Amino acid sequence: MAERSIEPDTPELRARWGQFAWTQGWADKAKAAIARYPEGRQRSAVMALLDYAQRQVGEETNTQGWLPIPVIEFVARELSMPVIRVLEVATFYTMFNLVPVGRYHVQVCGTTPCMLRGSDDIIATCEKRGMHHGHTTKDGLWTFTEVECMGNCASAPMVQINDDNYEDLTPERMDAILDALARGEQPKTGTQEPGRHTVEPAGALSTLTAMVDENHDYRGEWA
Ligand code: FES
């Protein structure tokens, strides 16, 4: 679980983020998100606005982005919401970072299917590079957290790094991905298994074989 306590509110934090305001691009996106909801329900856009704010902070800090309390207050003002309501959302969802993070946020799934398929080795690969749970490496490149199931169990083990998932990992494949990111390159996302496209069976099809060529109706064959 990622750090769920907010960064302390200090004069330095206020000095850096107290004047936070949208850049034009994020202002346009925020306006569009708010406009999706009926009159009186604009607060429903709170998750979108927190996400946009985190991304703008990321652009300004060359990191994945996070939510300093003055930025959370800014979002509250944008939606005429009590700050505590916005804070409740930000602290509940782990997609929101509450403390500064690195350029890349490496979230390794350690739940049972990933664990059975080798997530301990993926974690060890990260630790060899100085990553430790809940911390950012000294060079500011990596923030590491272990997380619960992210819904890619069929291509376990997997990690999410910023907005992308990398699946069917081995220590060697994980090393190659981290090396590419460190060089500023964009590695192939999704499954890393050669010849596999998404989460289709890794070997020959063993179930629902009649569905290969057509949308076969199995219901008449049920006992
Ligand atoms: S257990 Fe890792 S993605 Fe589901």
PDB file of C-alpha atoms and ligand atoms in Angstrom:
ATOM      1  CA  MET A   1       0.000   0.000   0.000  1.00  0.00           C
ATOM      2  CA  ALA A   2       1.325   3.368  -0.964  1.00  0.00           C
ATOM      3  CA  GLU A   3       1.867   6.105   1.598  1.00  0.00           C
ATOM      4  CA  ARG A   4      -1.592   7.410   2.568  1.00  0.00           C
ATOM      5  CA  SER A   5      -0.599  10.302   4.848  1.00  0.00           C
ATOM      6  CA  ILE A   6      -0.374  13.725   3.273  1.00  0.00           C
ATOM      7  CA  GLU A   7       2.860  15.667   3.065  1.00  0.00           C
ATOM      8  CA  PRO A   8       3.058  18.013   6.084  1.00  0.00           C
ATOM      9  CA  ASP A   9       1.706  21.506   5.496  1.00  0.00           C
ATOM     10  CA  THR A  10       4.730  23.803   5.840  1.00  0.00           C
ATOM     11  CA  PRO A  11       5.577  27.395   4.800  1.00  0.00           C
ATOM     12  CA  GLU A  12       7.891  25.918   2.142  1.00  0.00           C
ATOM     13  CA  LEU A  13       5.068  23.801   0.735  1.00  0.00           C
ATOM     14  CA  ARG A  14       2.796  26.871   0.678  1.00  0.00           C
ATOM     15  CA  ALA A  15       5.517  28.939  -0.990  1.00  0.00           C
ATOM     16  CA  ARG A  16       5.945  26.335  -3.755  1.00  0.00           C
ATOM     17  CA  TRP A  17       2.331  25.361  -4.376  1.00  0.00           C
ATOM     18  CA  GLY A  18       0.152  28.087  -2.827  1.00  0.00           C
ATOM     19  CA  GLN A  19      -0.308  29.851  -6.187  1.00  0.00           C
ATOM     20  CA  PHE A  20      -1.129  26.672  -8.114  1.00  0.00           C
ATOM     21  CA  ALA A  21      -3.454  27.303 -11.051  1.00  0.00           C
ATOM     22  CA  TRP A  22      -4.279  25.364 -14.204  1.00  0.00           C
ATOM     23  CA  THR A  23      -2.207  25.757 -17.300  1.00  0.00           C
ATOM     24  CA  GLN A  24      -4.416  26.384 -20.323  1.00  0.00           C
ATOM     25  CA  GLY A  25      -4.392  22.733 -21.424  1.00  0.00           C
ATOM     26  CA  TRP A  26      -5.472  21.377 -18.053  1.00  0.00           C
ATOM     27  CA  ALA A  27      -7.989  24.216 -17.595  1.00  0.00           C
ATOM     28  CA  ASP A  28      -9.685  23.139 -20.829  1.00  0.00           C
ATOM     29  CA  LYS A  29      -9.780  19.507 -19.711  1.00  0.00           C
ATOM     30  CA  ALA A  30     -11.148  20.474 -16.289  1.00  0.00           C
ATOM     31  CA  LYS A  31     -13.873  22.569 -17.889  1.00  0.00           C
ATOM     32  CA  ALA A  32     -14.856  19.655 -20.141  1.00  0.00           C
ATOM     33  CA  ALA A  33     -14.910  17.217 -17.195  1.00  0.00           C
ATOM     34  CA  ILE A  34     -17.142  19.516 -15.136  1.00  0.00           C
ATOM     35  CA  ALA A  35     -19.481  20.027 -18.104  1.00  0.00           C
ATOM     36  CA  ARG A  36     -20.190  16.269 -18.257  1.00  0.00           C
ATOM     37  CA  TYR A  37     -22.357  16.470 -15.158  1.00  0.00           C
ATOM     38  CA  PRO A  38     -25.808  18.020 -14.744  1.00  0.00           C
ATOM     39  CA  GLU A  39     -26.231  21.381 -13.061  1.00  0.00           C
ATOM     40  CA  GLY A  40     -25.684  21.006  -9.317  1.00  0.00           C
ATOM     41  CA  ARG A  41     -23.621  17.816  -9.712  1.00  0.00           C
ATOM     42  CA  GLN A  42     -20.319  19.389 -10.720  1.00  0.00           C
ATOM     43  CA  ARG A  43     -18.628  17.888  -7.667  1.00  0.00           C
ATOM     44  CA  SER A  44     -18.810  14.552  -9.462  1.00  0.00           C
ATOM     45  CA  ALA A  45     -15.801  15.760 -11.454  1.00  0.00           C
ATOM     46  CA  VAL A  46     -13.596  15.668  -8.354  1.00  0.00           C
ATOM     47  CA  MET A  47     -11.625  12.564  -9.369  1.00  0.00           C
ATOM     48  CA  ALA A  48     -10.955  13.911 -12.847  1.00  0.00           C
ATOM     49  CA  LEU A  49      -9.770  17.247 -11.465  1.00  0.00           C
ATOM     50  CA  LEU A  50      -7.521  15.605  -8.864  1.00  0.00           C
ATOM     51  CA  ASP A  51      -6.018  13.487 -11.626  1.00  0.00           C
ATOM     52  CA  TYR A  52      -5.431  16.516 -13.854  1.00  0.00           C
ATOM     53  CA  ALA A  53      -3.909  18.451 -10.958  1.00  0.00           C
ATOM     54  CA  GLN A  54      -1.584  15.560 -10.142  1.00  0.00           C
ATOM     55  CA  ARG A  55      -0.520  15.364 -13.798  1.00  0.00           C
ATOM     56  CA  GLN A  56       0.158  19.102 -13.957  1.00  0.00           C
ATOM     57  CA  VAL A  57       2.280  18.849 -10.802  1.00  0.00           C
ATOM     58  CA  GLY A  58       4.048  15.954 -12.541  1.00  0.00           C
ATOM     59  CA  GLU A  59       4.788  18.118 -15.565  1.00  0.00           C
ATOM     60  CA  GLU A  60       6.146  20.873 -13.337  1.00  0.00           C
ATOM     61  CA  THR A  61       8.368  18.508 -11.343  1.00  0.00           C
ATOM     62  CA  ASN A  62       9.275  15.960 -14.029  1.00  0.00           C
ATOM     63  CA  THR A  63       7.762  13.206 -11.882  1.00  0.00           C
ATOM     64  CA  GLN A  64       4.606  11.121 -12.015  1.00  0.00           C
ATOM     65  CA  GLY A  65       3.022  13.910  -9.959  1.00  0.00           C
ATOM     66  CA  TRP A  66       1.469  14.196  -6.522  1.00  0.00           C
ATOM     67  CA  LEU A  67      -1.043  16.287  -4.594  1.00  0.00           C
ATOM     68  CA  PRO A  68       0.312  18.893  -2.163  1.00  0.00           C
ATOM     69  CA  ILE A  69      -2.387  20.183   0.201  1.00  0.00           C
ATOM     70  CA  PRO A  70      -2.520  23.648  -1.475  1.00  0.00           C
ATOM     71  CA  VAL A  71      -3.298  21.857  -4.757  1.00  0.00           C
ATOM     72  CA  ILE A  72      -6.047  19.835  -3.078  1.00  0.00           C
ATOM     73  CA  GLU A  73      -7.435  23.136  -1.761  1.00  0.00           C
ATOM     74  CA  PHE A  74      -7.314  24.540  -5.299  1.00  0.00           C
ATOM     75  CA  VAL A  75      -9.417  21.627  -6.568  1.00  0.00           C
ATOM     76  CA  ALA A  76     -11.868  22.188  -3.711  1.00  0.00           C
ATOM     77  CA  ARG A  77     -12.234  25.838  -4.739  1.00  0.00           C
ATOM     78  CA  GLU A  78     -12.738  24.868  -8.381  1.00  0.00           C
ATOM     79  CA  LEU A  79     -15.687  22.670  -7.402  1.00  0.00           C
ATOM     80  CA  SER A  80     -16.992  24.741  -4.457  1.00  0.00           C
ATOM     81  CA  MET A  81     -16.417  21.740  -2.186  1.00  0.00           C
ATOM     82  CA  PRO A  82     -15.255  21.618   1.437  1.00  0.00           C
ATOM     83  CA  VAL A  83     -11.542  20.779   1.429  1.00  0.00           C
ATOM     84  CA  ILE A  84     -12.154  17.775   3.687  1.00  0.00           C
ATOM     85  CA  ARG A  85     -14.422  16.186   1.054  1.00  0.00           C
ATOM     86  CA  VAL A  86     -11.709  16.466  -1.599  1.00  0.00           C
ATOM     87  CA  LEU A  87      -9.105  15.220   0.870  1.00  0.00           C
ATOM     88  CA  GLU A  88     -11.285  12.191   1.603  1.00  0.00           C
ATOM     89  CA  VAL A  89     -11.275  11.266  -2.086  1.00  0.00           C
ATOM     90  CA  ALA A  90      -7.553  11.904  -2.517  1.00  0.00           C
ATOM     91  CA  THR A  91      -6.606   9.788   0.499  1.00  0.00           C
ATOM     92  CA  PHE A  92      -8.969   6.918  -0.411  1.00  0.00           C
ATOM     93  CA  TYR A  93      -7.764   6.177  -3.942  1.00  0.00           C
ATOM     94  CA  THR A  94      -4.192   4.954  -4.272  1.00  0.00           C
ATOM     95  CA  MET A  95      -3.998   6.425  -7.784  1.00  0.00           C
ATOM     96  CA  PHE A  96      -3.447   9.736  -6.030  1.00  0.00           C
ATOM     97  CA  ASN A  97       0.028  10.274  -4.620  1.00  0.00           C
ATOM     98  CA  LEU A  98       0.014  12.184  -1.347  1.00  0.00           C
ATOM     99  CA  VAL A  99       3.770  12.698  -1.081  1.00  0.00           C
ATOM    100  CA  PRO A 100       6.393  13.577  -3.696  1.00  0.00           C
ATOM    101  CA  VAL A 101       7.233  10.684  -6.016  1.00  0.00           C
ATOM    102  CA  GLY A 102       9.929   9.991  -8.580  1.00  0.00           C
ATOM    103  CA  ARG A 103       9.962  10.156 -12.363  1.00  0.00           C
ATOM    104  CA  TYR A 104       8.546   6.645 -12.474  1.00  0.00           C
ATOM    105  CA  HIS A 105       6.189   5.093  -9.951  1.00  0.00           C
ATOM    106  CA  VAL A 106       6.814   1.346 -10.014  1.00  0.00           C
ATOM    107  CA  GLN A 107       3.805  -0.462  -8.570  1.00  0.00           C
ATOM    108  CA  VAL A 108       4.468  -4.179  -8.264  1.00  0.00           C
ATOM    109  CA  CYS A 109       1.483  -6.468  -7.759  1.00  0.00           C
ATOM    110  CA  GLY A 110       2.174  -8.928  -4.949  1.00  0.00           C
ATOM    111  CA  THR A 111      -1.253 -10.568  -4.695  1.00  0.00           C
ATOM    112  CA  THR A 112      -1.612 -14.355  -4.900  1.00  0.00           C
ATOM    113  CA  PRO A 113      -1.664 -15.032  -8.699  1.00  0.00           C
ATOM    114  CA  CYS A 114       1.286 -12.682  -9.244  1.00  0.00           C
ATOM    115  CA  MET A 115       3.050 -14.088  -6.183  1.00  0.00           C
ATOM    116  CA  LEU A 116       2.627 -17.657  -7.470  1.00  0.00           C
ATOM    117  CA  ARG A 117       4.001 -16.557 -10.855  1.00  0.00           C
ATOM    118  CA  GLY A 118       7.127 -14.922  -9.428  1.00  0.00           C
ATOM    119  CA  SER A 119       6.385 -11.422  -8.128  1.00  0.00           C
ATOM    120  CA  ASP A 120       8.940 -11.977  -5.341  1.00  0.00           C
ATOM    121  CA  ASP A 121      11.628 -12.145  -8.034  1.00  0.00           C
ATOM    122  CA  ILE A 122      10.280  -8.960  -9.646  1.00  0.00           C
ATOM    123  CA  ILE A 123      10.430  -7.198  -6.270  1.00  0.00           C
ATOM    124  CA  ALA A 124      14.004  -8.455  -5.775  1.00  0.00           C
ATOM    125  CA  THR A 125      14.896  -7.051  -9.216  1.00  0.00           C
ATOM    126  CA  CYS A 126      13.605  -3.651  -8.113  1.00  0.00           C
ATOM    127  CA  GLU A 127      15.403  -3.837  -4.775  1.00  0.00           C
ATOM    128  CA  LYS A 128      18.703  -4.491  -6.545  1.00  0.00           C
ATOM    129  CA  ARG A 129      18.352  -0.985  -8.003  1.00  0.00           C
ATOM    130  CA  GLY A 130      17.903   0.568  -4.575  1.00  0.00           C
ATOM    131  CA  MET A 131      14.112   0.620  -4.587  1.00  0.00           C
ATOM    132  CA  HIS A 132      12.398   0.088  -1.268  1.00  0.00           C
ATOM    133  CA  HIS A 133       8.719  -0.040  -0.487  1.00  0.00           C
ATOM    134  CA  GLY A 134       7.220   3.406  -0.094  1.00  0.00           C
ATOM    135  CA  HIS A 135      10.429   5.257  -0.929  1.00  0.00           C
ATOM    136  CA  THR A 136      11.904   7.198  -3.810  1.00  0.00           C
ATOM    137  CA  THR A 137      15.459   6.442  -4.899  1.00  0.00           C
ATOM    138  CA  LYS A 138      18.066   9.148  -4.267  1.00  0.00           C
ATOM    139  CA  ASP A 139      18.383   9.929  -7.980  1.00  0.00           C
ATOM    140  CA  GLY A 140      14.639  10.686  -8.087  1.00  0.00           C
ATOM    141  CA  LEU A 141      14.072   8.111 -10.812  1.00  0.00           C
ATOM    142  CA  TRP A 142      12.012   5.462  -9.047  1.00  0.00           C
ATOM    143  CA  THR A 143       9.282   5.356  -6.435  1.00  0.00           C
ATOM    144  CA  PHE A 144       8.446   1.799  -5.448  1.00  0.00           C
ATOM    145  CA  THR A 145       5.261   0.439  -3.937  1.00  0.00           C
ATOM    146  CA  GLU A 146       3.813  -3.031  -3.633  1.00  0.00           C
ATOM    147  CA  VAL A 147       0.115  -3.054  -4.461  1.00  0.00           C
ATOM    148  CA  GLU A 148      -2.813  -5.449  -4.496  1.00  0.00           C
ATOM    149  CA  CYS A 149      -4.312  -7.108  -7.588  1.00  0.00           C
ATOM    150  CA  MET A 150      -4.511  -4.767 -10.588  1.00  0.00           C
ATOM    151  CA  GLY A 151      -6.663  -7.103 -12.695  1.00  0.00           C
ATOM    152  CA  ASN A 152      -3.968  -8.553 -14.949  1.00  0.00           C
ATOM    153  CA  CYS A 153      -3.832 -11.968 -13.224  1.00  0.00           C
ATOM    154  CA  ALA A 154      -4.051 -13.827 -16.581  1.00  0.00           C
ATOM    155  CA  SER A 155      -0.685 -12.356 -17.528  1.00  0.00           C
ATOM    156  CA  ALA A 156       0.920 -12.385 -14.090  1.00  0.00           C
ATOM    157  CA  PRO A 157       3.297 -11.293 -12.762  1.00  0.00           C
ATOM    158  CA  MET A 158       2.792  -7.657 -13.666  1.00  0.00           C
ATOM    159  CA  VAL A 159       3.703  -4.133 -12.687  1.00  0.00           C
ATOM    160  CA  GLN A 160       2.195  -0.751 -13.403  1.00  0.00           C
ATOM    161  CA  ILE A 161       4.676   2.043 -14.086  1.00  0.00           C
ATOM    162  CA  ASN A 162       3.016   5.455 -14.316  1.00  0.00           C
ATOM    163  CA  ASP A 163       0.184   4.910 -16.830  1.00  0.00           C
ATOM    164  CA  ASP A 164       1.396   1.634 -18.361  1.00  0.00           C
ATOM    165  CA  ASN A 165       1.171  -2.027 -17.428  1.00  0.00           C
ATOM    166  CA  TYR A 166       3.925  -4.556 -18.115  1.00  0.00           C
ATOM    167  CA  GLU A 167       2.935  -8.208 -17.896  1.00  0.00           C
ATOM    168  CA  ASP A 168       4.291 -11.766 -18.125  1.00  0.00           C
ATOM    169  CA  LEU A 169       7.398 -10.524 -16.403  1.00  0.00           C
ATOM    170  CA  THR A 170      10.618 -12.290 -15.545  1.00  0.00           C
ATOM    171  CA  PRO A 171      13.537 -10.615 -13.749  1.00  0.00           C
ATOM    172  CA  GLU A 172      15.305 -10.248 -17.117  1.00  0.00           C
ATOM    173  CA  ARG A 173      12.270  -8.665 -18.763  1.00  0.00           C
ATOM    174  CA  MET A 174      11.785  -6.338 -15.810  1.00  0.00           C
ATOM    175  CA  ASP A 175      15.432  -5.290 -15.983  1.00  0.00           C
ATOM    176  CA  ALA A 176      15.082  -4.522 -19.693  1.00  0.00           C
ATOM    177  CA  ILE A 177      11.997  -2.371 -19.036  1.00  0.00           C
ATOM    178  CA  LEU A 178      13.657  -0.426 -16.228  1.00  0.00           C
ATOM    179  CA  ASP A 179      16.817   0.050 -18.314  1.00  0.00           C
ATOM    180  CA  ALA A 180      14.769   1.431 -21.212  1.00  0.00           C
ATOM    181  CA  LEU A 181      12.856   3.833 -18.978  1.00  0.00           C
ATOM    182  CA  ALA A 182      16.094   4.993 -17.340  1.00  0.00           C
ATOM    183  CA  ARG A 183      17.425   5.785 -20.835  1.00  0.00           C
ATOM    184  CA  GLY A 184      14.295   7.833 -21.527  1.00  0.00           C
ATOM    185  CA  GLU A 185      12.853   5.271 -23.939  1.00  0.00           C
ATOM    186  CA  GLN A 186       9.312   3.892 -24.012  1.00  0.00           C
ATOM    187  CA  PRO A 187       9.386   0.086 -23.669  1.00  0.00           C
ATOM    188  CA  LYS A 188       6.702  -2.097 -25.202  1.00  0.00           C
ATOM    189  CA  THR A 189       3.727  -2.143 -22.862  1.00  0.00           C
ATOM    190  CA  GLY A 190       1.431  -5.067 -22.011  1.00  0.00           C
ATOM    191  CA  THR A 191       2.578  -8.657 -22.219  1.00  0.00           C
ATOM    192  CA  GLN A 192       6.293  -9.226 -22.580  1.00  0.00           C
ATOM    193  CA  GLU A 193       5.773 -12.835 -23.705  1.00  0.00           C
ATOM    194  CA  PRO A 194       6.995 -13.222 -27.311  1.00  0.00           C
ATOM    195  CA  GLY A 195       4.114 -14.127 -29.630  1.00  0.00           C
ATOM    196  CA  ARG A 196       1.431 -13.296 -27.080  1.00  0.00           C
ATOM    197  CA  HIS A 197      -0.750 -10.315 -27.912  1.00  0.00           C
ATOM    198  CA  THR A 198      -2.962  -9.750 -24.882  1.00  0.00           C
ATOM    199  CA  VAL A 199      -4.244 -12.362 -22.433  1.00  0.00           C
ATOM    200  CA  GLU A 200      -5.182 -15.104 -24.876  1.00  0.00           C
ATOM    201  CA  PRO A 201      -4.106 -18.602 -23.753  1.00  0.00           C
ATOM    202  CA  ALA A 202      -0.323 -18.833 -23.687  1.00  0.00           C
ATOM    203  CA  GLY A 203      -0.464 -22.299 -25.286  1.00  0.00           C
ATOM    204  CA  ALA A 204      -3.068 -24.075 -27.427  1.00  0.00           C
ATOM    205  CA  LEU A 205      -6.717 -23.222 -26.809  1.00  0.00           C
ATOM    206  CA  SER A 206      -8.203 -25.729 -24.317  1.00  0.00           C
ATOM    207  CA  THR A 207     -11.679 -24.326 -23.671  1.00  0.00           C
ATOM    208  CA  LEU A 208     -14.439 -22.700 -25.760  1.00  0.00           C
ATOM    209  CA  THR A 209     -12.775 -24.074 -28.882  1.00  0.00           C
ATOM    210  CA  ALA A 210     -16.007 -23.739 -30.900  1.00  0.00           C
ATOM    211  CA  MET A 211     -15.795 -19.962 -30.389  1.00  0.00           C
ATOM    212  CA  VAL A 212     -12.648 -19.602 -32.470  1.00  0.00           C
ATOM    213  CA  ASP A 213     -14.403 -19.020 -35.782  1.00  0.00           C
ATOM    214  CA  GLU A 214     -17.883 -17.956 -34.748  1.00  0.00           C
ATOM    215  CA  ASN A 215     -19.952 -16.863 -31.791  1.00  0.00           C
ATOM    216  CA  HIS A 216     -20.988 -20.431 -30.898  1.00  0.00           C
ATOM    217  CA  ASP A 217     -24.010 -20.848 -28.614  1.00  0.00           C
ATOM    218  CA  TYR A 218     -23.164 -23.495 -26.010  1.00  0.00           C
ATOM    219  CA  ARG A 219     -26.457 -23.301 -24.112  1.00  0.00           C
ATOM    220  CA  GLY A 220     -28.100 -26.292 -25.888  1.00  0.00           C
ATOM    221  CA  GLU A 221     -25.167 -28.488 -24.833  1.00  0.00           C
ATOM    222  CA  TRP A 222     -25.471 -27.840 -21.127  1.00  0.00           C
ATOM    223  CA  ALA A 223     -26.618 -30.899 -19.184  1.00  0.00           C
TER     224      ALA A 223
HETATM  225  S1  FES B   1      -2.869 -10.830  -8.739  1.00  0.00           S
HETATM  226 FE1  FES B   1      -1.521  -9.498  -9.790  1.00  0.00          FE
HETATM  227  S2  FES B   1      -2.810  -8.637 -11.291  1.00  0.00           S
HETATM  228 FE2  FES B   1      -4.151  -9.900 -10.189  1.00  0.00          FE
END
